[in-house]
Every structure is written in structure tokens, then in C-alpha cells.
């Protein structure tokens, strides 16, 4: 029998109760969001220092980060600008040379050092004569009982907060790992060659070899991914056990005449996807399907067929779009397609809401209808009866919460979400792991070629000439800027309003107009209508045209300040052209002409394959940027890396499925 009660979960112990942690230190740790022992063990080191060898000062290279060591031979604070500014400088000597370390406007730094101190320095020399570093990271060597922990080994360097010394935190972690790692539970058994979770935590903080760090990270990432996959698979299972589907597979009564009048044949890929959708709509559980297809692959007509199946079955359908422009466009397209079949189509956007929803409320009770709208569909006054199918276009522009909110408007309706941002598989598994996936992997035949060119804006006169030639042949063009106005812009970033006036002059007599988010809805609508009718030849726009806009006669797109956009976003933008039979050209202007920018943009010149573009974007900018600011569904990962961990994610998915099969009730 144990003599003292063992706490149920030692890892839940508040940090403040650890030996050596007083109120002040506890408050500092809390500021780093570290509250329990468990949090502390997961405080991932920011980097590591191999303190078994130091670079002699004389061998330091300009601009190259390195670890060195020396004794302080001089130090002091200089004040200037009437005492408002200061620099603290210390000079180290290691026998090979001297190193000047400077800290600007941090005069209190003086307190931490004394002449004769043995100091470790990590930093990047600004210049070599004399060898100087600004704001390096430092640690004074102390000879005490713990010094073997801080020297002659690989040490972790953690994120800190003001007043918290690196050396103290390292000591605390050492004791925490020693005392608490044995209590770390094993969420799944370690595989061959893989450390246990407890071992991984030890390796993460105090690795014996630098390679251990990545081995440990992978183990921790796997646990993270398994937890995510379990949650997702449980969610799906719960909903499958609860919901019986509304039969929505249709009768072919509307689809047949629709396809007859469409004017083109569906591609094989479109037909295959429709077969998958029809099976879902007639299945036991409500459909939850993601439809992926590169820009221009023809997702809209697939959505129309899916809608028709539900309508044939006597249900209503809601289609949600991320922008008013797109909702308007879909409204026009679907009206043209469905009204001849006797189906009512309604538009609900911020500016149209009141009218449409009042009218629709009166009618939907007895009729099936298609409701097309923006976020306005999420609001309380949109209460359709009899909702059988929900379609969300450009799903990546919405968050998961919005998707769920729309679903609650019906009684377990079917769901089809569509996206043109090809989602690398890691993200797909993480964000859409609870959805089935269909892919349209083929563009309709008869499209002209789309070529992309990277240029500097000195070539503008030539490009204007080229645009003029294309206009003279009857084509249309887009010119895209990142901003609406010049105000508060970095120098050189051009903006829509001013440039559309200049282009109007340069391209006369062709007609040029501006389109951006600050126009009133009615203005946006009339500009788009004029562009569609080719009464306007050039549209000068912000990224409001990024998604969905479909004007096949437009064949040129000039994007200014292309370096301001992500690759996936540029791919979406250029997807506005190359939709017709004529060859198209996308010209990317960039003034930030660094090799990195050029390399990034060249990816687009090299491939039209959206998947390749998305993979590159994920590696270069990370998942948040790839999916856009509006994406709220990304999990907070401490160890997992969505750009690189596909094999781990796939392993996690299987482990999660296996553990659910083993304990079906959990
Ligand atoms: P996205 O997948 O980007 O939403 P759209 O649905 O807007 O693409 O389709 C792009 C264009 O291709 C539209 O003008 C559409 O009418 C046309 N289209 C779609 N499917 C076909 C097809 N099978 N054959 C020819 N044109 C098609
Ligand atoms: Mg579309």
C-alpha cells in the first residue's frame, strides 16, 4: 500500500507547486501559456545549441549565425540623443580575437554581466572589423551543481518571456523531465524504431544527438494527428448513427431535358462525379462530400445536376457563395438553366435579402426552389422548409462553423462542398477528414492554351500594346491590383482607382472600368453585367474577382505587384482566363525582383496544375496563407507540420480507425 496518496494525474499538477517555482516565476510561466507540468513538458525548444564545441571568434563569418564563447574584457552603456537613446556594449575575448556585442535601448542589460564573466554567445556578425553582433543571445557560464546540464552537451533553447532566464528554465525542465516523464501515458504503442512518448519528451528537451530531435518530433506529431483523426472519425460516426437521409436521388425528369439543352457534353470526369453524388443522395446517411476540381474544370454544372436530383425528389436546395459577385453570376446562370424547367430560383445577398426572403417565405411552404446567396443565407430570416441539399461553393472561403450553421437550417440535409483550391492531401485529411472526396481531374475539351509570363513592370508599354491587340481581336482583359486605394500603401504598390483612370486613357477607345469591394452592390452588378456583355472590354479589379467569375471571352490577365499574393491565390486569379476557345495569357508583374520572388512566381509559369501550385505554396508559405485568412478550421499543431507530414497523417488515420474498430463504443 502506498504511504502517500498518488495524484490521479501528476501531469495536471499546477506549475506553481513544483519545487523552486515561486509566485513570480509561476506568473512568468503562465504568460507563456504554461500552467501545468504537462504544459511544461510540451514546451517545445525553439532551437538547440551544441555546446560541445564553440566557433573561435576569429573564425566567425559575416551574416552567418554561430555559437562562440569568451570572457568579458570591457562593458558599458553609452547614451545619446539627450539621453533618450542608449547602447549597451560588451567586449569578449577568447584568445583568438575580440567580439563586440551591442544592445540598443536596453540599458538595464548592464546588470546581468560583469568583467571577467565567461559568456556563451549565439548570433550573427554584422561586420568583422571589428567583429560585431547586435542583440545576440547570451548565457553566462556559472559553475554550480547543475553546470553539467548547460555545458558540454546539446542544450535546448526555449522561448522566454521578460525576466525569465534561459538557464533557470532549462534547469526546471531537466527536473520536470526527470520526475514526470515516467508518468506520461502512451496513447498508442510505439512502432518499430520509434520511441515511446515518454522517451520522445526526454529526447525533445535533452537530445543526445541532433538527429534525436526529429525522431522525437515525429513521435509527438503522430500523437497529435491521431487525436485529431479520432475526433473527426468519431464525429462522423456519431452523425451517421443519428441521421437517416432524405431520399434525394431524383427521377431524371428534370436532368434529362437540362442536359439536352445545355449545349455541351459532360466530361467523363463530371459524369463519374455525378454518379458518386447520386449514390450518396439515395444512400442511408446524408451525403457529406467534397468536390475538388481545378479552376475551370466545370464544377458549376455538376452542382446544377446535383440540385436537380434533389429538386426532382421534391426538395429545396440552397447554394452558398463567398462573394456577391459570384452569387449574382450563379443566380443568372441557374435561372437560365432552371426556370425553363419550371423551377424557381431566388437570390439572397446582403443587399437583396429583405425582399427575396419575404417573397420566398410565402412560397416555399408548398414549392421546391433553389436559393442562391452569400453569408446572408446564414442569417435567421432565411428559414427554408423542406431543404434537401446544401451546396457550398469555394468552401475554403468559409469556416467549418459556417458550414455547420447552414446545415442546421434543414433536418439533416445532404451536403456538397466544392473547392477549386486543390488541397494538398495533408490539409485535406486534416480539414476534410470527415468528408468523402470526389475529384474532377480533367478540363473540358476545346479550351485554348493558357500561358503565364513573369515580367518587371518596365515592360508595361509593351504589355499595354499586347492587350490592345487582343482587344482589337474582340477579346477582353482583366488587370488586377492588390489594393483599392493609394492611401497608406507601401511605395510602388499600385491601386485600382488611380490605375483604372490611367488605363482608360492608355487603352482608349476601348472601355475600362474599376471593380472592387467598396463599390455598392448595384454598381458591382452593373459593371459585371457590362463586362459579360462585352460592353466593357477591360476590368480593373481587386481580388473580388478571385473566385468563380466566368467570362470565357476574357483572355488576358495582368496582375500587378504579384509578389503580394500567394501562389494558390494567383492560380485562382488566372483561372478567370483560359475558359474559352482562344489562347490566353497571364502576365505577372513584380517589382520586388529578388531571386526568391522570381523563383516563387516562376512556379506559375512552369505549371498550370493547381495541385503542384498548392503544394509549392504550402511549402513556401504554410497552410494558413494557402487557405486564406477566412479559413478557421485549421488545428493548432505544436509538433505536426502540414507541409511535410503526409506519411504521419496517413499512419494516424489508420491508427485512429483501428482503435475505433477495437472499441466501437468509445
Ligand atoms: P469551375 O470548376 O471553376 O467552377 P465552371 O463551372 O465555372 O468552372 O466552368 C467553367 C466553364 O466551362 C463554364 O463556362 C462552363 O459552362 C464550361 N463547361 C463546364 N463543363 C463543360 C463541358 N463538359 N464542356 C464544355 N464546357 C464546359
Ligand atoms: Mg466555380
XYZ file of C-alpha atoms and ligand atoms in Angstrom:
694
model
C 0.000 0.000 0.000
C 1.423 3.420 -0.914
C 2.007 5.593 2.136
C 1.175 8.898 0.408
C -1.735 9.465 -1.976
C -0.543 9.462 -5.567
C -2.283 12.261 -7.504
C -4.610 10.895 -10.153
C -2.780 12.681 -12.930
C 0.639 14.040 -11.965
C 0.845 15.920 -15.274
C -2.113 18.073 -14.234
C -0.128 19.404 -11.269
C -0.002 23.222 -11.391
C 3.496 24.502 -12.165
C 3.380 26.745 -9.101
C 3.513 23.644 -6.907
C 6.871 22.500 -8.258
C 9.890 22.974 -6.027
C 11.810 26.127 -6.858
C 8.883 27.848 -8.599
C 7.746 30.910 -6.654
C 4.872 33.244 -7.401
C 6.945 35.461 -9.716
C 8.300 32.580 -11.808
C 4.857 30.966 -11.961
C 3.396 34.202 -13.317
C 6.122 34.362 -15.966
C 5.473 30.751 -16.998
C 1.747 31.446 -17.161
C 2.478 34.252 -19.585
C 3.974 31.601 -21.880
C 0.700 29.704 -21.505
C 2.403 27.116 -19.326
C 0.151 26.244 -16.388
C 0.644 22.582 -15.577
C 3.533 20.154 -15.569
C 2.043 18.669 -18.728
C 2.210 22.052 -20.481
C 5.814 22.420 -19.417
C 6.814 19.062 -20.877
C 5.293 20.098 -24.205
C 7.088 23.482 -24.282
C 8.945 22.744 -27.480
C 12.501 24.102 -27.717
C 12.869 26.886 -30.244
C 16.305 25.653 -31.269
C 19.278 23.711 -29.928
C 22.896 24.608 -29.208
C 25.644 22.064 -29.468
C 27.817 23.205 -26.585
C 30.446 20.557 -27.096
C 32.308 22.913 -29.367
C 32.407 26.643 -29.949
C 33.464 28.602 -33.007
C 36.600 30.648 -32.184
C 35.827 34.369 -32.557
C 38.469 34.722 -35.263
C 36.568 32.180 -37.410
C 33.162 33.900 -37.237
C 31.727 34.791 -40.651
C 29.694 37.848 -41.546
C 25.947 37.119 -41.664
C 26.345 33.510 -40.501
C 24.761 32.541 -37.171
C 27.206 30.758 -34.858
C 27.877 29.825 -31.262
C 31.008 31.228 -29.649
C 32.418 31.800 -26.166
C 34.716 34.277 -24.433
C 35.484 36.320 -21.318
C 34.214 39.865 -20.829
C 37.114 42.310 -21.004
C 35.098 45.556 -21.134
C 31.477 46.708 -20.933
C 29.431 49.886 -20.585
C 26.365 51.906 -21.605
C 26.637 54.907 -23.951
C 23.760 57.394 -24.059
C 22.932 59.782 -26.884
C 20.071 61.853 -28.313
C 19.961 63.763 -24.981
C 19.703 60.531 -23.018
C 16.659 59.248 -24.865
C 18.625 56.531 -26.622
C 21.385 54.226 -25.493
C 23.585 51.340 -26.471
C 24.985 48.755 -24.098
C 28.137 47.126 -25.370
C 30.314 44.344 -24.062
C 33.573 43.105 -25.467
C 34.527 39.432 -25.271
C 37.947 37.897 -25.805
C 38.599 34.190 -26.383
C 42.305 34.438 -27.104
C 41.748 34.296 -30.870
C 40.058 37.699 -31.308
C 37.602 40.126 -29.751
C 33.833 40.224 -30.235
C 31.683 43.334 -29.686
C 28.103 42.641 -28.602
C 25.629 45.528 -28.643
C 22.095 46.020 -27.359
C 20.233 49.160 -28.382
C 17.985 50.936 -25.864
C 18.175 48.196 -23.244
C 20.479 49.908 -20.700
C 19.407 47.567 -17.889
C 21.276 44.736 -19.675
C 24.372 46.052 -17.880
C 23.142 44.475 -14.657
C 23.396 40.940 -15.995
C 27.108 40.954 -16.795
C 30.431 41.610 -15.017
C 34.023 41.938 -16.238
C 35.659 38.514 -16.281
C 32.408 36.571 -16.847
C 32.637 33.530 -19.121
C 29.835 34.105 -21.662
C 28.274 31.933 -24.387
C 27.057 33.944 -27.364
C 24.788 32.890 -30.228
C 24.353 35.414 -33.006
C 25.152 36.631 -36.472
C 28.091 39.005 -37.024
C 27.054 42.225 -38.770
C 30.620 43.019 -39.669
C 34.027 41.541 -38.963
C 36.123 44.599 -38.375
C 35.728 44.738 -35.524
C 33.654 41.574 -35.153
C 30.253 42.882 -34.010
C 26.878 41.350 -33.187
C 23.670 43.243 -32.361
C 21.266 41.699 -29.859
C 22.820 38.208 -29.724
C 21.505 35.581 -27.315
C 23.814 35.118 -24.346
C 24.214 32.937 -21.314
C 26.737 33.476 -18.525
C 28.523 30.274 -17.505
C 28.002 29.526 -13.806
C 29.886 26.804 -12.031
C 27.333 25.184 -9.795
C 25.877 21.754 -9.157
C 23.862 21.931 -12.380
C 26.533 23.182 -14.737
C 26.872 19.822 -16.491
C 23.338 20.428 -17.705
C 24.254 23.620 -19.527
C 27.674 22.791 -20.941
C 29.445 20.046 -22.909
C 26.197 18.770 -24.375
C 23.386 19.674 -26.736
C 21.132 22.087 -24.859
C 17.605 23.230 -25.681
C 16.872 26.930 -26.130
C 13.264 27.727 -25.275
C 11.022 30.708 -25.891
C 11.125 33.029 -22.901
C 9.215 35.930 -21.502
C 10.601 39.070 -19.897
C 12.588 38.355 -16.758
C 12.703 34.584 -17.233
C 16.289 33.326 -17.616
C 17.031 30.586 -20.139
C 19.316 28.808 -17.726
C 16.704 28.709 -14.970
C 14.010 27.362 -17.301
C 16.385 24.692 -18.568
C 17.041 23.560 -15.001
C 13.317 23.418 -14.277
C 12.705 21.371 -17.416
C 15.501 18.996 -16.569
C 13.910 18.237 -13.193
C 10.412 18.079 -14.683
C 11.505 15.614 -17.380
C 13.347 13.503 -14.795
C 10.429 13.362 -12.344
C 7.389 13.397 -14.614
C 8.275 11.801 -17.959
C 7.694 8.355 -16.365
C 4.070 9.401 -15.762
C 3.454 10.272 -19.405
C 0.775 7.958 -20.790
C 1.227 6.068 -24.047
C -1.761 6.953 -26.282
C -0.709 4.345 -28.808
C 2.002 1.749 -28.791
C 5.341 2.787 -30.195
C 6.211 1.203 -33.507
C 9.473 -0.353 -34.549
C 12.257 2.184 -34.345
C 10.023 4.713 -32.659
C 10.488 5.994 -29.122
C 7.708 5.847 -26.539
C 6.040 9.166 -25.812
C 7.923 9.486 -22.523
C 11.194 8.807 -24.302
C 10.275 11.285 -27.025
C 9.744 14.014 -24.431
C 13.163 13.294 -22.963
C 14.771 13.379 -26.415
C 12.971 16.544 -27.340
C 14.351 18.535 -24.438
C 17.710 16.885 -23.886
C 18.727 15.087 -27.070
C 21.985 13.183 -27.119
C 22.337 13.610 -30.856
C 20.779 16.318 -33.034
C 19.025 13.602 -35.072
C 17.072 12.653 -31.943
C 15.155 15.908 -32.179
C 13.413 14.993 -35.420
C 12.736 11.434 -34.263
C 11.088 12.818 -31.140
C 9.151 15.464 -33.045
C 7.700 12.844 -35.350
C 6.513 10.717 -32.456
C 4.853 13.739 -30.831
C 3.315 14.782 -34.164
C 1.887 11.316 -34.656
C 0.092 11.509 -31.316
C -1.249 14.910 -32.254
C -2.551 13.673 -35.602
C -4.119 10.552 -34.077
C -6.046 12.696 -31.589
C -7.331 14.881 -34.432
C -8.301 11.938 -36.605
C -10.055 10.228 -33.735
C -12.148 13.317 -33.063
C -13.034 13.609 -36.734
C -13.877 9.941 -37.207
C -15.977 9.920 -34.041
C -17.874 12.986 -35.235
C -18.678 11.282 -38.498
C -19.690 8.063 -36.795
C -21.977 9.863 -34.340
C -23.737 11.666 -37.121
C -24.104 8.539 -39.217
C -25.756 6.707 -36.362
C -28.166 9.557 -35.718
C -29.250 10.682 -39.152
C -31.389 8.938 -41.701
C -31.088 10.522 -45.120
C -33.827 12.258 -47.072
C -34.158 10.432 -50.399
C -32.876 12.924 -52.977
C -31.553 10.830 -55.860
C -34.254 12.141 -58.197
C -36.107 10.697 -61.144
C -34.157 12.038 -64.157
C -37.239 14.039 -65.117
C -35.502 17.408 -64.965
C -31.894 16.387 -65.583
C -32.622 14.819 -68.933
C -34.123 17.943 -70.559
C -31.488 20.033 -68.788
C -28.584 18.111 -70.340
C -30.297 18.126 -73.734
C -30.437 21.919 -73.779
C -27.033 22.518 -72.187
C -25.073 22.893 -75.424
C -22.121 20.711 -74.394
C -21.427 17.144 -73.309
C -20.350 16.474 -69.750
C -16.780 15.258 -69.492
C -16.076 11.730 -68.300
C -14.826 13.156 -65.005
C -18.029 15.149 -64.495
C -20.176 12.108 -65.215
C -18.204 9.940 -62.810
C -18.564 12.501 -60.043
C -22.305 12.786 -60.674
C -22.656 9.036 -60.316
C -20.940 9.247 -56.912
C -23.215 12.077 -55.875
C -26.351 10.284 -56.972
C -25.381 7.204 -54.973
C -24.919 9.412 -51.899
C -28.216 11.218 -52.393
C -30.025 7.897 -52.446
C -27.985 6.399 -49.605
C -28.797 5.659 -45.990
C -26.889 8.604 -44.485
C -26.915 12.204 -45.596
C -24.186 12.937 -48.123
C -21.111 14.749 -46.894
C -18.965 15.172 -49.953
C -16.152 17.458 -51.026
C -15.896 18.120 -54.745
C -12.462 19.200 -55.848
C -11.719 20.406 -59.314
C -9.186 22.850 -60.651
C -10.377 26.262 -61.787
C -12.477 25.947 -64.919
C -12.983 22.195 -64.519
C -16.759 22.692 -64.614
C -17.997 22.295 -61.059
C -20.999 24.567 -61.560
C -22.786 22.280 -63.963
C -22.170 19.352 -61.608
C -23.720 21.413 -58.810
C -26.685 22.105 -61.068
C -27.219 18.397 -61.734
C -26.967 17.589 -58.021
C -29.502 20.348 -57.325
C -31.810 18.934 -59.969
C -31.733 15.493 -58.368
C -32.903 16.956 -55.064
C -35.482 19.131 -56.834
C -36.799 16.113 -58.724
C -37.269 14.461 -55.357
C -39.401 17.393 -54.288
C -36.831 19.069 -52.034
C -35.445 22.590 -51.961
C -31.760 23.392 -52.402
C -29.514 26.146 -51.016
C -26.277 27.218 -52.722
C -23.920 29.458 -50.741
C -21.187 31.569 -52.374
C -18.426 33.602 -50.726
C -18.993 36.843 -52.680
C -21.953 38.808 -54.008
C -20.445 38.888 -57.476
C -20.341 35.128 -57.586
C -23.836 34.738 -56.132
C -25.139 37.129 -58.796
C -23.376 35.170 -61.508
C -24.734 31.867 -60.281
C -28.178 33.397 -59.962
C -28.071 34.384 -63.623
C -26.648 31.060 -64.783
C -29.028 28.887 -62.774
C -32.018 30.999 -63.687
C -31.193 30.479 -67.345
C -30.866 26.740 -66.749
C -33.708 26.005 -64.326
C -36.515 28.451 -64.961
C -37.357 26.861 -68.320
C -37.830 23.642 -66.328
C -40.324 25.373 -64.063
C -38.007 25.703 -61.049
C -37.941 28.957 -59.050
C -34.532 30.447 -58.337
C -34.111 33.087 -55.589
C -31.187 35.325 -54.747
C -30.361 36.252 -51.151
C -27.424 38.560 -50.610
C -26.753 41.306 -48.069
C -28.335 43.905 -50.314
C -31.181 41.761 -51.669
C -32.080 39.962 -48.534
C -35.260 41.517 -47.249
C -37.127 41.425 -50.465
C -36.164 37.974 -51.554
C -36.604 36.263 -48.225
C -40.033 37.751 -47.629
C -41.152 36.705 -51.025
C -39.614 33.288 -50.695
C -41.116 32.680 -47.263
C -44.563 32.928 -48.707
C -43.796 30.497 -51.471
C -41.509 27.813 -50.122
C -44.135 26.247 -47.967
C -45.644 24.460 -50.880
C -42.937 24.664 -53.577
C -39.467 23.350 -54.046
C -36.989 26.053 -55.034
C -33.304 26.841 -55.400
C -31.949 29.551 -53.068
C -28.659 31.125 -54.059
C -26.932 33.502 -51.688
C -23.951 34.730 -49.771
C -23.424 34.651 -45.988
C -26.914 36.128 -45.920
C -28.177 32.550 -46.057
C -26.752 32.013 -42.585
C -28.989 34.605 -41.012
C -32.092 33.941 -39.012
C -34.641 35.143 -41.539
C -33.669 32.512 -44.066
C -35.797 29.582 -42.940
C -36.470 27.342 -45.899
C -38.827 24.433 -45.498
C -38.053 21.104 -46.939
C -34.333 21.636 -47.509
C -32.842 18.521 -49.093
C -29.406 19.610 -50.280
C -26.908 22.302 -49.354
C -24.120 23.228 -51.754
C -21.242 25.435 -50.664
C -19.061 26.811 -53.437
C -15.454 27.772 -52.768
C -15.707 26.077 -49.399
C -12.205 27.196 -48.365
C -13.556 30.734 -48.082
C -15.864 29.639 -45.278
C -15.131 28.225 -41.869
C -16.313 24.895 -40.556
C -18.655 26.705 -38.145
C -20.437 28.418 -41.039
C -20.858 25.116 -42.808
C -22.448 23.619 -39.691
C -24.701 26.642 -39.243
C -26.125 26.300 -42.726
C -26.650 22.575 -42.203
C -28.823 23.312 -39.170
C -31.283 25.124 -41.453
C -32.598 21.755 -42.520
C -33.242 18.372 -40.983
C -30.018 16.525 -41.787
C -29.844 17.727 -45.402
C -27.244 16.412 -47.818
C -24.077 18.483 -48.165
C -21.871 19.067 -51.180
C -18.909 21.410 -50.705
C -16.850 22.497 -53.671
C -13.405 23.966 -53.886
C -11.038 24.975 -56.636
C -8.084 25.361 -54.342
C -6.529 21.995 -54.874
C -5.920 20.947 -51.337
C -2.729 19.071 -50.700
C -3.584 15.767 -49.124
C -2.211 16.680 -45.701
C -4.645 19.550 -45.447
C -7.445 17.522 -46.955
C -7.037 14.854 -44.297
C -6.887 17.436 -41.544
C -9.675 19.726 -42.623
C -11.968 17.440 -44.534
C -11.180 14.064 -42.999
C -14.876 13.659 -42.207
C -15.927 14.169 -45.833
C -15.890 11.858 -48.840
C -13.963 13.282 -51.749
C -14.701 13.463 -55.470
C -12.268 14.928 -57.944
C -12.845 16.366 -61.409
C -9.406 15.707 -62.812
C -10.000 16.767 -66.403
C -10.756 20.071 -68.113
C -13.486 20.288 -70.756
C -12.109 19.895 -74.278
C -11.757 22.742 -76.719
C -10.015 25.194 -74.402
C -7.273 27.463 -75.693
C -3.813 27.359 -74.136
C -3.098 29.393 -71.028
C 0.424 30.730 -70.704
C 1.889 32.634 -67.777
C 4.757 35.128 -68.030
C 6.757 36.769 -65.239
C 7.909 40.314 -66.043
C 9.064 43.508 -64.390
C 6.798 46.480 -64.765
C 9.273 48.254 -67.100
C 7.679 46.175 -69.834
C 4.303 47.853 -69.201
C 4.222 49.769 -72.516
C 4.752 46.525 -74.458
C 2.131 44.734 -72.399
C -0.351 47.556 -72.987
C 0.299 47.185 -76.713
C -0.331 43.442 -76.428
C -3.586 43.976 -74.526
C -4.677 46.453 -77.191
C -4.043 43.856 -79.932
C -6.112 41.277 -78.072
C -8.946 43.773 -77.585
C -8.807 44.615 -81.279
C -9.355 40.908 -81.996
C -12.516 41.056 -79.918
C -11.141 39.655 -76.650
C -11.378 41.111 -73.122
C -8.898 41.602 -70.302
C -8.534 41.797 -66.525
C -5.992 43.955 -64.727
C -5.626 43.068 -61.054
C -4.224 45.130 -58.182
C -3.874 44.148 -54.571
C -5.400 47.358 -53.224
C -8.314 49.674 -53.864
C -6.700 52.985 -52.946
C -3.273 54.556 -52.899
C -3.599 55.749 -49.321
C -1.402 54.051 -46.753
C 0.317 51.954 -49.365
C 3.901 50.913 -49.425
C 5.704 52.843 -52.142
C 5.280 51.176 -55.521
C 2.088 49.274 -54.769
C -0.402 50.400 -57.322
C -4.086 50.625 -56.657
C -7.255 50.086 -58.598
C -8.884 53.500 -58.651
C -5.948 55.552 -59.883
C -4.774 52.915 -62.339
C -8.151 52.347 -63.935
C -8.238 56.013 -64.903
C -4.758 55.843 -66.429
C -5.563 52.606 -68.279
C -8.776 54.146 -69.561
C -6.674 56.779 -71.278
C -3.950 54.381 -72.462
C -6.408 51.894 -73.972
C -8.979 54.297 -75.480
C -11.255 53.855 -77.332
C -11.755 50.516 -75.568
C -13.790 50.842 -72.418
C -12.233 50.327 -68.999
C -13.956 50.184 -65.603
C -12.984 49.510 -61.988
C -14.419 46.761 -59.814
C -13.678 46.427 -56.114
C -15.283 45.618 -52.803
C -16.023 49.209 -51.876
C -18.496 49.726 -54.711
C -22.173 49.465 -53.886
C -23.749 46.141 -54.845
C -25.784 47.702 -57.625
C -22.630 49.272 -59.074
C -20.747 45.969 -58.915
C -23.646 44.234 -60.589
C -23.864 46.699 -63.435
C -20.095 46.645 -64.040
C -20.083 42.830 -64.166
C -23.125 42.792 -66.433
C -21.442 45.221 -68.832
C -18.252 43.154 -68.833
C -20.184 39.950 -69.515
C -21.964 41.633 -72.413
C -18.605 42.899 -73.758
C -19.811 46.489 -73.450
C -16.755 46.885 -71.270
C -13.502 45.409 -72.526
C -11.194 45.804 -69.550
C -11.962 45.190 -65.915
C -9.521 46.748 -63.441
C -10.142 44.860 -60.244
C -9.033 43.778 -56.821
C -9.213 40.149 -55.801
C -13.017 40.396 -55.683
C -12.805 38.557 -58.981
C -10.607 35.851 -57.481
C -13.247 33.179 -57.210
C -15.729 31.854 -59.684
C -16.127 34.667 -62.200
C -16.735 33.065 -65.585
C -16.385 35.181 -68.745
C -14.932 32.872 -71.416
C -14.179 35.722 -73.835
C -11.591 37.228 -71.450
C -8.128 36.048 -72.475
C -5.610 38.407 -70.861
C -4.875 38.996 -67.216
C -2.251 41.395 -65.975
C -1.511 41.122 -62.251
C 0.454 43.979 -60.733
C 2.564 43.541 -57.604
C 2.181 39.798 -57.976
C 4.618 39.254 -55.106
C 1.893 40.405 -52.745
C -0.216 37.328 -53.439
C 0.147 33.672 -52.541
C 0.708 31.209 -55.367
C -2.598 29.450 -54.849
C -4.351 32.791 -54.963
C -2.576 33.760 -58.188
C -3.603 30.413 -59.653
C -7.234 31.152 -58.738
C -6.973 34.592 -60.269
C -5.538 33.361 -63.541
C -8.298 30.738 -63.583
C -10.565 33.594 -64.736
C -8.938 33.319 -68.175
C -8.315 30.273 -70.348
C -12.030 29.456 -70.174
C -12.796 29.830 -73.869
C -11.521 28.514 -77.193
C -8.891 31.258 -77.615
C -5.351 31.150 -76.210
C -4.929 33.124 -73.014
C -2.061 34.970 -71.382
C -1.444 35.801 -67.751
C 1.269 38.378 -67.092
C 2.680 38.668 -63.593
C 4.384 41.956 -62.780
C 6.662 42.156 -59.819
C 8.903 44.985 -58.751
C 10.302 43.176 -55.760
C 12.628 41.444 -58.166
C 14.584 39.280 -55.728
C 15.614 35.737 -56.673
C 13.155 34.288 -54.123
C 10.208 36.235 -55.518
C 11.160 35.273 -59.032
C 11.516 31.601 -58.120
C 8.117 31.634 -56.453
C 6.389 33.249 -59.424
C 8.178 31.017 -61.921
C 6.297 28.061 -60.396
C 3.206 29.506 -62.068
C 4.934 29.983 -65.399
C 6.028 26.349 -65.294
C 2.752 24.634 -64.474
C -0.983 25.077 -64.841
C -1.580 22.177 -62.481
C -3.312 23.554 -59.422
C -2.149 20.673 -57.226
C 1.502 21.399 -57.953
C 0.918 25.081 -57.296
C -0.782 24.353 -53.987
C 1.983 22.005 -52.853
C 4.571 24.671 -53.633
C 2.546 27.315 -51.838
C 2.140 25.110 -48.789
C 5.898 24.596 -48.575
C 6.707 28.254 -49.143
C 4.041 29.997 -47.092
C 2.379 27.451 -44.842
C -1.221 26.272 -44.538
C -2.717 29.480 -43.140
C -1.671 31.515 -46.142
C -2.606 28.820 -48.602
C -6.148 28.601 -47.346
C -6.606 32.295 -46.798
C -7.398 34.373 -43.769
C -11.012 33.284 -43.617
C -10.201 29.672 -43.005
C -10.957 28.996 -39.374
C -10.793 25.222 -39.381
C -7.039 24.758 -39.071
C -5.982 23.000 -35.884
C -3.260 24.394 -33.679
C -0.398 21.992 -34.083
C 2.596 22.051 -31.776
C 4.635 19.330 -33.447
C 2.851 18.361 -36.655
C 3.838 20.086 -39.894
C 1.086 20.084 -42.500
C 3.530 20.907 -45.259
C 5.671 17.818 -44.686
C 3.977 15.167 -42.593
C 1.779 13.329 -45.078
C 3.102 9.839 -44.175
C 2.492 10.516 -40.479
C -1.009 11.766 -41.171
C -1.880 8.682 -43.161
C -0.492 6.493 -40.412
C -2.544 8.449 -37.864
C -5.692 7.983 -39.860
C -5.264 4.239 -39.881
C -4.362 4.098 -36.211
C -7.482 6.078 -35.355
C -9.710 3.840 -37.464
C -8.148 0.763 -35.909
C -8.670 1.975 -32.387
C -12.303 2.835 -33.138
C -12.834 -0.638 -34.543
C -11.275 -2.143 -31.445
C -13.523 -0.186 -29.070
C -16.622 0.720 -31.074
C -18.432 2.211 -28.104
C -15.824 4.851 -27.185
P -15.260 25.965 -62.011
O -14.984 24.487 -61.850
O -14.002 26.762 -61.908
O -16.364 26.450 -61.141
P -17.129 26.493 -64.119
O -18.164 25.587 -63.586
O -17.337 27.957 -63.932
O -15.701 26.113 -63.529
O -16.912 26.114 -65.639
C -16.062 26.838 -66.491
C -16.640 26.973 -67.870
O -16.616 25.719 -68.527
C -18.069 27.419 -67.873
O -18.227 28.382 -68.891
C -18.843 26.152 -68.159
O -20.065 26.416 -68.795
C -17.903 25.409 -69.067
N -18.047 23.953 -69.036
C -18.304 23.191 -67.937
N -18.367 21.882 -68.270
C -18.125 21.822 -69.587
C -18.051 20.734 -70.534
N -18.229 19.464 -70.158
N -17.778 21.035 -71.829
C -17.579 22.311 -72.191
N -17.657 23.381 -71.380
C -17.917 23.143 -70.080
Mg -16.724 27.851 -59.739
